[in-house]
Short mmCIF file of C-alpha atoms and ligand atoms in Angstrom, two decimals:
data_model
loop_
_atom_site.label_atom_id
_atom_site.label_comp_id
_atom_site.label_asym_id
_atom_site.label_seq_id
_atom_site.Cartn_x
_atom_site.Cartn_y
_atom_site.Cartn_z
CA UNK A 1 -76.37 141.72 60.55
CA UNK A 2 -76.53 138.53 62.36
CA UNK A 3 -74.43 136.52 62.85
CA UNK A 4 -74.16 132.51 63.37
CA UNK A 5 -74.44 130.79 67.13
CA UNK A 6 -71.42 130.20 68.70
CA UNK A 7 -70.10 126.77 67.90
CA UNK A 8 -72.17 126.17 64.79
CA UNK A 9 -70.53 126.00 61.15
CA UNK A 10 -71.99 126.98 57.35
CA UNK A 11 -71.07 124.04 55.25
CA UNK A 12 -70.55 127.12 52.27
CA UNK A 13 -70.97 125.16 48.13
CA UNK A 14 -67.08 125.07 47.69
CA UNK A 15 -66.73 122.94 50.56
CA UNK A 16 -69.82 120.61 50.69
CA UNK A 17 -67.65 118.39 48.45
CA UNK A 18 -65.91 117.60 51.17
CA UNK A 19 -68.83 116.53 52.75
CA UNK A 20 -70.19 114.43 49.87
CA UNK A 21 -67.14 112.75 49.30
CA UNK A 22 -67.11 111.91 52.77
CA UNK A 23 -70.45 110.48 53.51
CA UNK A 24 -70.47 109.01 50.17
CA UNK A 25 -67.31 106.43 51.19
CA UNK A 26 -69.21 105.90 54.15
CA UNK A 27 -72.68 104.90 53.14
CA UNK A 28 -70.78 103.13 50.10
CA UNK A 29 -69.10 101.11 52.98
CA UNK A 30 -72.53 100.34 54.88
CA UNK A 31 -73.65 98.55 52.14
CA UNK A 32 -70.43 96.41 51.51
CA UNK A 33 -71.19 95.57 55.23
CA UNK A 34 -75.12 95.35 55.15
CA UNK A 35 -76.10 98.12 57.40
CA UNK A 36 -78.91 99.86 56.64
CA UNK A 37 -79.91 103.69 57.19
CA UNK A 38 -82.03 104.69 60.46
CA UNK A 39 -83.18 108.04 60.48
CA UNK A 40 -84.87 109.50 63.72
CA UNK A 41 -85.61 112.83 64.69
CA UNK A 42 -83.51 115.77 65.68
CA UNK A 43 -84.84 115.97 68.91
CA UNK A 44 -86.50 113.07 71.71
CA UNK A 45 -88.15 113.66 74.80
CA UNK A 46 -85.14 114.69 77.17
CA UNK A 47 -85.73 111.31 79.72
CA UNK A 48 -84.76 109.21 77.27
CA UNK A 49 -80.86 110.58 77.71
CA UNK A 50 -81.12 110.91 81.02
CA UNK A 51 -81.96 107.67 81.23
CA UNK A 52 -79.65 105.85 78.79
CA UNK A 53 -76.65 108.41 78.77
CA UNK A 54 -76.95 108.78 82.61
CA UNK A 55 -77.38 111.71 84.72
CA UNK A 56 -73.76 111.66 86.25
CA UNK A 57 -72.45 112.37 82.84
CA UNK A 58 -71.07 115.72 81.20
CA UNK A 59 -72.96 114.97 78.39
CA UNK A 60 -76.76 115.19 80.50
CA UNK A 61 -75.68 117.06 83.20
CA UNK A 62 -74.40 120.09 81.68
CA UNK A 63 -74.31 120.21 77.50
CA UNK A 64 -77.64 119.30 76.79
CA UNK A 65 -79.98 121.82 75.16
CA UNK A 66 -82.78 121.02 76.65
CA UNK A 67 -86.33 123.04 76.31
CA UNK A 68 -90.11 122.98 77.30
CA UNK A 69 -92.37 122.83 74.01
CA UNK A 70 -95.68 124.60 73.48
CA UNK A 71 -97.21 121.69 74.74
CA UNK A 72 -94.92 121.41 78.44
CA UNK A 73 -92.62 118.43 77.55
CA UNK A 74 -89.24 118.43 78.29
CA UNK A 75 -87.50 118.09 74.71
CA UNK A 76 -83.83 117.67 73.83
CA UNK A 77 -82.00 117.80 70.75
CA UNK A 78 -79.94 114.49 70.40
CA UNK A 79 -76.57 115.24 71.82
CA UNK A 80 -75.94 111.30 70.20
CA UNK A 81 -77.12 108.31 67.90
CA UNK A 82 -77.44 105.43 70.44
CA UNK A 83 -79.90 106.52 72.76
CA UNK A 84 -82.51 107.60 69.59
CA UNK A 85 -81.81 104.15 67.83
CA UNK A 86 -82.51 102.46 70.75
CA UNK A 87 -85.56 104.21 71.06
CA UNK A 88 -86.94 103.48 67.70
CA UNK A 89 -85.68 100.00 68.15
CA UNK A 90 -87.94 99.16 70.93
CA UNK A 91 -90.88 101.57 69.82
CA UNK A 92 -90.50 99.39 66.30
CA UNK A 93 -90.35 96.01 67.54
CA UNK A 94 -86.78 95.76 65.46
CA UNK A 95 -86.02 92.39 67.12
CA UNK A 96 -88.73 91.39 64.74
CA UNK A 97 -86.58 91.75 62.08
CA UNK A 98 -83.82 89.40 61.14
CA UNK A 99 -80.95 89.74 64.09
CA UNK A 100 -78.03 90.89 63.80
CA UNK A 101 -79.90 94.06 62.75
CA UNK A 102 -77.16 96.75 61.38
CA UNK A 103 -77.97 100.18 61.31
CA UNK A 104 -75.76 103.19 60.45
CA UNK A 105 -76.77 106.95 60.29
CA UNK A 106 -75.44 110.52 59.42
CA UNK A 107 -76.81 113.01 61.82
CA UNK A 108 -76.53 116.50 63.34
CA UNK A 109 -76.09 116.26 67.20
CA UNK A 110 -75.88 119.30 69.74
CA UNK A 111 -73.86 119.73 72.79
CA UNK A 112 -73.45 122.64 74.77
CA UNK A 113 -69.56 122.60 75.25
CA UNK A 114 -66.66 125.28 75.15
CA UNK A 115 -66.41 125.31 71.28
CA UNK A 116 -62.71 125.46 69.77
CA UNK A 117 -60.88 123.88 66.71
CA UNK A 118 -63.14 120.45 66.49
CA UNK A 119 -65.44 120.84 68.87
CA UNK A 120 -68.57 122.32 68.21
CA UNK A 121 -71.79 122.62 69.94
CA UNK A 122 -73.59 121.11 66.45
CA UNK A 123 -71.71 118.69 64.91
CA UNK A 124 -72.34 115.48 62.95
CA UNK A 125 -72.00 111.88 63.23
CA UNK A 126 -71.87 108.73 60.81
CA UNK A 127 -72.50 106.02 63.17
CA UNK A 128 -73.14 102.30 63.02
CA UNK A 129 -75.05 99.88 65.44
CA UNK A 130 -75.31 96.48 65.87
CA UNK A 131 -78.33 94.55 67.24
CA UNK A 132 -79.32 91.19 68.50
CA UNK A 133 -75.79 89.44 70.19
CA UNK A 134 -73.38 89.51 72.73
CA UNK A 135 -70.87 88.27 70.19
CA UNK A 136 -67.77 89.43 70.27
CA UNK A 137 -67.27 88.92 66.30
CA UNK A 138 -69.84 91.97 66.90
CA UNK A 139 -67.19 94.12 68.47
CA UNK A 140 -64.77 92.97 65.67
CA UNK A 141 -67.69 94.01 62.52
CA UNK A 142 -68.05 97.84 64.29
CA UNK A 143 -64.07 97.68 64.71
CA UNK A 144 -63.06 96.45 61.21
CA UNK A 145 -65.70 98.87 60.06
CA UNK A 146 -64.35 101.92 61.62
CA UNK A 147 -60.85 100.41 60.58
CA UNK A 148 -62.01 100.46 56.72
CA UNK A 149 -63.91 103.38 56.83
CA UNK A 150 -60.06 105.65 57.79
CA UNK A 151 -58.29 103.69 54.79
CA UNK A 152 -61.57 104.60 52.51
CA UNK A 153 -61.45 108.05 53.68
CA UNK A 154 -57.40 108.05 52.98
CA UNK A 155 -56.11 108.85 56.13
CA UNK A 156 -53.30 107.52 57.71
CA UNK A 157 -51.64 107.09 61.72
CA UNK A 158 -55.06 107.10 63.42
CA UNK A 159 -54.21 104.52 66.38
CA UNK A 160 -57.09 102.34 67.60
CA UNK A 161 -57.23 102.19 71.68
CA UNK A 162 -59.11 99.55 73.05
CA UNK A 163 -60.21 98.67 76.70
CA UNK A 164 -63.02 96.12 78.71
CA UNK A 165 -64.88 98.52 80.99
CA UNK A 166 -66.25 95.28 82.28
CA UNK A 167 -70.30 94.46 83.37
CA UNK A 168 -72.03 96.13 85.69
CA UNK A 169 -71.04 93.27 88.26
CA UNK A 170 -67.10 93.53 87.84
CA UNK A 171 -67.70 97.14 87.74
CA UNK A 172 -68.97 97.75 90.93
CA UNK A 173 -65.24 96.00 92.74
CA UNK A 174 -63.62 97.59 90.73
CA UNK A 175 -65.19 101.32 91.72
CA UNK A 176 -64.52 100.24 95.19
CA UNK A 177 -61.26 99.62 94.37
CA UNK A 178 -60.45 103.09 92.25
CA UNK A 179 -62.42 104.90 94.88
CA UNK A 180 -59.91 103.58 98.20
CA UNK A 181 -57.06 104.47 95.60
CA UNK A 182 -57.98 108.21 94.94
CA UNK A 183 -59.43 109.02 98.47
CA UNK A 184 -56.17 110.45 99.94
CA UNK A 185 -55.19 111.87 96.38
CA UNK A 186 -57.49 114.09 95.61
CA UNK A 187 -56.68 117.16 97.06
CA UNK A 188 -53.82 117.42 94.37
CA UNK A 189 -56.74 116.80 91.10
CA UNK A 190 -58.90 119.10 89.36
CA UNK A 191 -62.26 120.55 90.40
CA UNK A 192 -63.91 118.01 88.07
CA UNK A 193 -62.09 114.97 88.79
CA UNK A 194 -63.30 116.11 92.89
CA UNK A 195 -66.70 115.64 91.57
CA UNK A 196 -66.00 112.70 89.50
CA UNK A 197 -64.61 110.82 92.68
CA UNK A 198 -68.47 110.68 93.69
CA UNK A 199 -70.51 111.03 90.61
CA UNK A 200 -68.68 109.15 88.34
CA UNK A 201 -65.45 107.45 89.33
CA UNK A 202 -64.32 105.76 86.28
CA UNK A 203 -63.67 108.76 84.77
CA UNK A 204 -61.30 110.02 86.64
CA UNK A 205 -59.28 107.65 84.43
CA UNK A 206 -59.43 109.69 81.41
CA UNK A 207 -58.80 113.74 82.79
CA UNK A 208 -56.73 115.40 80.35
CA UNK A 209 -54.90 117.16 82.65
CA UNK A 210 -50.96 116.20 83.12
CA UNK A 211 -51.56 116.20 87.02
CA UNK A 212 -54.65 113.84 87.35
CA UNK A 213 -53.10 111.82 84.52
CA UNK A 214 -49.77 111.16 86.75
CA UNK A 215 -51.89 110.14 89.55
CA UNK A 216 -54.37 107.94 87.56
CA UNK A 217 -51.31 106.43 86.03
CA UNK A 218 -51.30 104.34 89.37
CA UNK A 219 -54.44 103.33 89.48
CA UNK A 220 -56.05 99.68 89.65
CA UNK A 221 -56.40 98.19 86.52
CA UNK A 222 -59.77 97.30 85.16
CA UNK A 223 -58.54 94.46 83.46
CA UNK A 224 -57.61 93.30 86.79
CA UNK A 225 -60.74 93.20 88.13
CA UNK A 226 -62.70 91.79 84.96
CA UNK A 227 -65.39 88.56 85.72
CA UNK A 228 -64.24 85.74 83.65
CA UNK A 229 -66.87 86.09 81.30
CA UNK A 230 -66.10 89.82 80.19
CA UNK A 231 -62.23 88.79 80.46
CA UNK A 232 -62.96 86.03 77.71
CA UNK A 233 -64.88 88.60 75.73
CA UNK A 234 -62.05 90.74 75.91
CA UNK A 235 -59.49 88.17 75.22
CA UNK A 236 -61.31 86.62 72.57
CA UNK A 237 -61.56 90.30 70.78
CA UNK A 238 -57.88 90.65 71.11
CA UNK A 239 -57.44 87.23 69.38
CA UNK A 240 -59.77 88.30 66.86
CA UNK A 241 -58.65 91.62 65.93
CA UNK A 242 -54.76 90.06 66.24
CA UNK A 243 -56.48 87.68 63.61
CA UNK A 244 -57.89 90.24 61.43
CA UNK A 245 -54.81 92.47 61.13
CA UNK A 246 -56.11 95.27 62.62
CA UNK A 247 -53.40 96.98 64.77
CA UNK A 248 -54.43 98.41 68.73
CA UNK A 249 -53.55 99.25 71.61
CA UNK A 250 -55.26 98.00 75.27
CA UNK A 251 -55.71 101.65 76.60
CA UNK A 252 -56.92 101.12 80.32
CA UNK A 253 -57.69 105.30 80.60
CA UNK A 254 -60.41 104.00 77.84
CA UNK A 255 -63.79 104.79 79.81
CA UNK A 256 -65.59 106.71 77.38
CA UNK A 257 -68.44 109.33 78.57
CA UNK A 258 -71.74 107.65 78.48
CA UNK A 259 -72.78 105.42 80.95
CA UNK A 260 -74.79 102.87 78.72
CA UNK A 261 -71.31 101.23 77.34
CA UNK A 262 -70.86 97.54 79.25
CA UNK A 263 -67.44 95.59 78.17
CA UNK A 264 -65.72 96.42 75.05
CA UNK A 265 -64.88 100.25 74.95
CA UNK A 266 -62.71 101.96 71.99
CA UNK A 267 -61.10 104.91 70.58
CA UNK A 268 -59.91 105.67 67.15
CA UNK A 269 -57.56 108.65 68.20
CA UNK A 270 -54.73 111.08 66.07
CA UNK A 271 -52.10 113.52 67.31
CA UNK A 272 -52.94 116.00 64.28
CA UNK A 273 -55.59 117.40 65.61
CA UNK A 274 -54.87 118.75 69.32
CA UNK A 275 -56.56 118.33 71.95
CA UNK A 276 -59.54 117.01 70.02
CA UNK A 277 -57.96 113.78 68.28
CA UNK A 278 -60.77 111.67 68.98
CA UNK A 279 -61.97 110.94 65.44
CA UNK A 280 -64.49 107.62 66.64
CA UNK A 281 -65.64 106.38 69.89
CA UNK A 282 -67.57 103.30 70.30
CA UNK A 283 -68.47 100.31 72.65
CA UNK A 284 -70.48 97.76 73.79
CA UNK A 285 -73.71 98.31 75.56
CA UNK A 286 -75.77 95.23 76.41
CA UNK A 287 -77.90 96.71 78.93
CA UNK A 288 -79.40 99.38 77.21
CA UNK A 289 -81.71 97.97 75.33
CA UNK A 290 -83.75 96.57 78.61
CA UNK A 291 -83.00 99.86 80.80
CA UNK A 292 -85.35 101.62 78.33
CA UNK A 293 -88.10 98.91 78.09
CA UNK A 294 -86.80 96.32 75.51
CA UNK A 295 -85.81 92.75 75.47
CA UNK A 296 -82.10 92.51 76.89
CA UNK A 297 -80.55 92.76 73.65
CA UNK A 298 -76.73 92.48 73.27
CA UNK A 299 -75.38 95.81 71.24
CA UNK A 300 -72.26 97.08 69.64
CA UNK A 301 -71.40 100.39 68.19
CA UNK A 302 -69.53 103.29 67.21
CA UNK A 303 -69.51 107.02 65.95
CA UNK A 304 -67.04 109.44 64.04
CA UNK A 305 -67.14 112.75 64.69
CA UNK A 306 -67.21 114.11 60.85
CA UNK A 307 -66.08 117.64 61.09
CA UNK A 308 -62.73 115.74 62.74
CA UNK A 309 -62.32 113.54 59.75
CA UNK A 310 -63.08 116.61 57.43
CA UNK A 311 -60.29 118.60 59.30
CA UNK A 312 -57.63 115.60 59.55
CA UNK A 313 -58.33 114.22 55.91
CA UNK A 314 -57.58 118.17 54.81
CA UNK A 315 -54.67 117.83 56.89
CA UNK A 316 -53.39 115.18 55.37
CA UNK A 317 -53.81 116.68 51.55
CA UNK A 318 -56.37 113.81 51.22
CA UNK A 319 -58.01 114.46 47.30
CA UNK A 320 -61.94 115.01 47.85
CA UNK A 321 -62.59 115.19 43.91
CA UNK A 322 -64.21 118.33 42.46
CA UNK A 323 -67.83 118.73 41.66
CA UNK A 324 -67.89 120.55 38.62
CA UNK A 325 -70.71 121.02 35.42
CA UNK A 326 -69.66 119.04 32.08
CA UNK A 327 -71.08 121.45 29.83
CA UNK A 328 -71.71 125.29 30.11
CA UNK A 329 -73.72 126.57 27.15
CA UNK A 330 -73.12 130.08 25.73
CA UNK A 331 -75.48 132.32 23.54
CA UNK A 332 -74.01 134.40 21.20
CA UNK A 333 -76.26 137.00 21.67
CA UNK A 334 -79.65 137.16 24.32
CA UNK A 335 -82.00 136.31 20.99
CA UNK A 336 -80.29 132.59 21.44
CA UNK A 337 -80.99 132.21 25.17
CA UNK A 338 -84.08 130.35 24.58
CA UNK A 339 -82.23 127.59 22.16
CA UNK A 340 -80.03 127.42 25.12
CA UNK A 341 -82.36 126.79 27.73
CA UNK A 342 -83.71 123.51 25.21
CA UNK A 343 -80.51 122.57 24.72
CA UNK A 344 -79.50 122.59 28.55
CA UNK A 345 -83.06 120.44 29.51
CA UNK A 346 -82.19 117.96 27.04
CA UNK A 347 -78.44 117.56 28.21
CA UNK A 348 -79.96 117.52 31.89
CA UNK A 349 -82.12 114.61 30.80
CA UNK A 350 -79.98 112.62 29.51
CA UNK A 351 -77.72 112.76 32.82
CA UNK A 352 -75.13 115.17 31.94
CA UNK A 353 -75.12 118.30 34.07
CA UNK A 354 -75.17 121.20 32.26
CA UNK A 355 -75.59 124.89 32.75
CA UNK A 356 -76.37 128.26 30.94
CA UNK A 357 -76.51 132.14 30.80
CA UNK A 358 -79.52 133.74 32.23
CA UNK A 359 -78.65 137.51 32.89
CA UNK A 360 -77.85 138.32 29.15
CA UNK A 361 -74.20 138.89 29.85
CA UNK A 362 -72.01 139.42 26.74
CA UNK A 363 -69.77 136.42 25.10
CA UNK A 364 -67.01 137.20 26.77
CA UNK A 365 -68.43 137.50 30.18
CA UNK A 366 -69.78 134.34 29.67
CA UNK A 367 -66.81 132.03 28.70
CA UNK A 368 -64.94 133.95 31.98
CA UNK A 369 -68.00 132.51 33.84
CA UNK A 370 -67.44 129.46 32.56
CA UNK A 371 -64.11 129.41 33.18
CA UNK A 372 -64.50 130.42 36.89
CA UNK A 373 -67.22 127.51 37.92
CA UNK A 374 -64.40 125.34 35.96
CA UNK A 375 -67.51 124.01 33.41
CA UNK A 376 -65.17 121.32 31.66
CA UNK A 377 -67.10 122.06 27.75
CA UNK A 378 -68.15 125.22 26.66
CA UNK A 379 -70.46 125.22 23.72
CA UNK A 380 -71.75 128.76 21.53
CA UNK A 381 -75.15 128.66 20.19
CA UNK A 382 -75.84 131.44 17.45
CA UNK A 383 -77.14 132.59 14.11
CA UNK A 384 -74.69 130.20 12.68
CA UNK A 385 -75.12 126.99 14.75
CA UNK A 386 -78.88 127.02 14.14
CA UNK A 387 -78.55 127.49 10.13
CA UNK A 388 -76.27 124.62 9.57
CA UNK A 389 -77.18 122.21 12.56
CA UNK A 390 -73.64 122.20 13.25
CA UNK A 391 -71.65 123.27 17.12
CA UNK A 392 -68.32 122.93 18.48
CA UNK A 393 -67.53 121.63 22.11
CA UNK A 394 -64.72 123.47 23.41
CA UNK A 395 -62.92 121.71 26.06
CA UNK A 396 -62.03 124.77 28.60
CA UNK A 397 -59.44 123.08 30.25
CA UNK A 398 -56.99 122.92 26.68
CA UNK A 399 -58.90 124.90 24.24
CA UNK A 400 -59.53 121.77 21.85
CA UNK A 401 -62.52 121.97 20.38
CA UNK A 402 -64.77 119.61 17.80
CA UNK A 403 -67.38 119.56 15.86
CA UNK A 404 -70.58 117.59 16.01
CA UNK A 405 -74.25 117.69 15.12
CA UNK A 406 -76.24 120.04 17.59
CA UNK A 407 -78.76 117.16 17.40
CA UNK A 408 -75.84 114.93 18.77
CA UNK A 409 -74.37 117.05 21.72
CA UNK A 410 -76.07 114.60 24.80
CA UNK A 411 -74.38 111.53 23.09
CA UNK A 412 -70.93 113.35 22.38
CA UNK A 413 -70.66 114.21 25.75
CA UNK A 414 -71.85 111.21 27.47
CA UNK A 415 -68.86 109.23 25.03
CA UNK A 416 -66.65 112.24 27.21
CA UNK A 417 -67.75 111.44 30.79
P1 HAM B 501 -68.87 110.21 71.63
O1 HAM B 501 -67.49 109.75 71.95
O2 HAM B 501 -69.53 111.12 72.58
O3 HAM B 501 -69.72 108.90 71.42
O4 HAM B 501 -68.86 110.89 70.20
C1 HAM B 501 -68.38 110.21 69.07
C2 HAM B 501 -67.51 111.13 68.23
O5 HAM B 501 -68.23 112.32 67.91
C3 HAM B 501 -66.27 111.63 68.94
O6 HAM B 501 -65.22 110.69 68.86
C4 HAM B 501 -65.94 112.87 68.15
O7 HAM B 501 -65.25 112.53 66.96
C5 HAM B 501 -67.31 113.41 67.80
N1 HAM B 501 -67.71 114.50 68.73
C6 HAM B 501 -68.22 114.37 69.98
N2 HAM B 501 -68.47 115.59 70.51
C7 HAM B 501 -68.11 116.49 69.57
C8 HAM B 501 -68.14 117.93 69.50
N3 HAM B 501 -68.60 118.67 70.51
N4 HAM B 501 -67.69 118.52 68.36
C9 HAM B 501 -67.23 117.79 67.33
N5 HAM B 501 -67.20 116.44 67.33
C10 HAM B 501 -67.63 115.80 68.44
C11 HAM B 501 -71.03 108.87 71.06
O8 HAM B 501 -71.64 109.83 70.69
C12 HAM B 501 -71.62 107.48 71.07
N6 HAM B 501 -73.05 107.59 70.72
C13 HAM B 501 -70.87 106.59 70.10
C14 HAM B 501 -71.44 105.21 70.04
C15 HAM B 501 -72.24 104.70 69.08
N7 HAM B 501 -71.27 104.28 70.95
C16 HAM B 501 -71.93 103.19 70.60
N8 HAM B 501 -72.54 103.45 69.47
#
């Protein structure tokens, strides 16, 4: 027997409606909004995150899974969307195209973290990005976006945190700053927030732990150390999103965990899931573009984590639908099965989904089939139903059943759908 990596997850066929339902809202949203679908591969060569993502991070340093092919090249399976659109977007000459470019995918991505409830070492994303302005009605599209996309999905209390992480330029006072105000504290934090202090100081803003969060409580304030043009950015986001109706909070332990984001950071975060209530995480990143060999190119962005939606929309009773065959057709005896199998092809062309017996089971063992893959018509073919043309749909959820021409079945049922 063996058994599934650690941190990985079947998707098993009585829950992929879940998933369906799910992706469906959200690509049904993308085009409401224009985005279109970007698909790249699974994996990139690994300097590509290193470069973008930054090798301070968690995310490069230690949770990548990282290999040597056949031919010697460092290869890495996407641990994220950004850095791979980016990529292409370059490699493609995108800004080509007519900008604003939006782009939105649905992909598998692989980290090599401690794996508990929602958080997995292969996961999946929907994510959107925005090319081709520094805007800040951008920041407001990926927002109102992410925004729509939790009402679509019917879920309900997910609080939006928002922050300005500033440009490189206001950054580097402000690391100054943070870096004179943890110096002489540091002896009280965590082994990682020791070797945040050097590698990457702005997170020690968002340590989970209840002692480093009582001493980062203290802390300078970004927002007090913004350049006036990221303040108006910020302040002309707040307006807008004040404007729009879309409720938030300005969340200052906002820093996120990749080192491409410049300005605008967010959160869409819930208390129903534990430690893990990070549903989306998004931001601004108008350097990244040019870091990897592009035009500077003003970007805006944001991904959901979908096996956290899955697990908070379950939590919150949300109704997925049911995926289940319209008609299941029965043969009386195995000397009909071939009648079926014409009958079945012609209901399949004609768009109805339909279904039949194929291991010469008895009558009865077929209707309790039926009954358990909750086919919604059940429909007998025998000696009789051939001789006079005639068959009866049996609706299986009340036992009602009517007549109608065998010739006529694909029109019945399509008046039923
Ligand atoms: P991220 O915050 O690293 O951002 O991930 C986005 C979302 O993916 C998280 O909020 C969470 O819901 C989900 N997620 C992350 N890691 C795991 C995991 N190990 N298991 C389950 N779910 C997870 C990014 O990836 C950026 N690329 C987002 C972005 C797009 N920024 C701009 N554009």
């Amino acid at each position: 027997m063996i058994n599934i990596p650690k941190g990985t997850k079947d998707v098993l066929p009585g829950e992929s409606v879940k998933w369906h339902y799910t992706e469906d809202t959200l690509r049904g949203l993308a085009a409401l909004y224009n985005a279109h679908e970007i698909r790249t591969p699974v994996f990139e060569h690994t300097e590509l995150f290193v470069r973008s993502i930054g090798d301070g991070t968690d995310v490069v340093s230690k949770e990548m899974y990282t290999f040597e092919d056949k031919g010697g090249r460092s290869i890495t399976l996407k641990p994220e969307g950004t850095a791979p659109v980016a990529r292409s977007f370059v490699e493609n000459s995108l800004d080509s195209m007519s900008l604003p470019l939006k782009m939105y995918y649905i992909i598998p991505a692989f980290r090599y973290e401690r794996p508990q409830a929602g958080r997995l070492r292969e996961f999946h994303q929907f994510g959107l990005e925005v090319y081709g302005a520094t805007s800040p009605y951008l920041d407001l599209e990926c927002i109102s976006f992410a925004y729509e996309a939790l009402i679509k999905l019917g879920l309900k209390g997910v609080r939006l945190h928002l922050n300005s992480i500033g440009c490189p330029e206001c950054r580097k006072d402000y690391v100054v700053a943070l870096k004179k105000y943890f110096a002489d504290k540091l002896d009280v934090m965590c082994d990682t927030c020791k070797e945040r202090y050097e590698r990457n100081p702005l997170r020690l803003l968002d340590c989970k732990s209840p002692v480093c969060r009582s001493v980062a409580a203290g802390a300078p304030k970004i927002t007090e150390h913004l350049c006036a043009d990221c303040r108006a950015h910020h302040e002309k986001l707040c307006a807008l999103l004040d404007a729009s109706g879309i409720p938030y909070e300005v969340d200052e332990g906002i820093v996120r965990g990749l080192d491409y984001y410049t300005r605008t950071v967010f959160e869409f975060v819930t208390d129903e899931l534990g430690a893990q209530g990070t549903v989306c995480g998004g931001g601004r990143y108008d350097n990244l573009v040019a870091s990897i060999g592009g035009k500077p190119t003003g970007c805006v962005g944001f991904a959901m984590g979908l096996e956290r939606l899955i697990m908070l929309m379950e939590k919150q009773g949300v109704d997925f639908g049911e995926e289940r065959v319209t008609a299941f057709v029965m043969s009386q005896t195995t000397e009909y099965a071939d009648k079926c199998m014409e009958i079945v092809a012609e209901l399949r062309k004609n768009g109805i989904s339909a279904d039949t017996e194929m291991t010469g089971r008895s009558l009865k063992a077929q209707f309790k089939y039926a009954d358990k893959i909750r086919a919604k018509y059940g429909i007998v073919i025998g000696g009789n139903e051939i001789e006079t043309g005639k068959i009866k749909i049996k609706n299986l959820s009340d036992g009602t059943e009517e007549e109608c021409d065998i010739r006529d079945i694909a029109a019945r049922l399509k008046e039923k759908k």
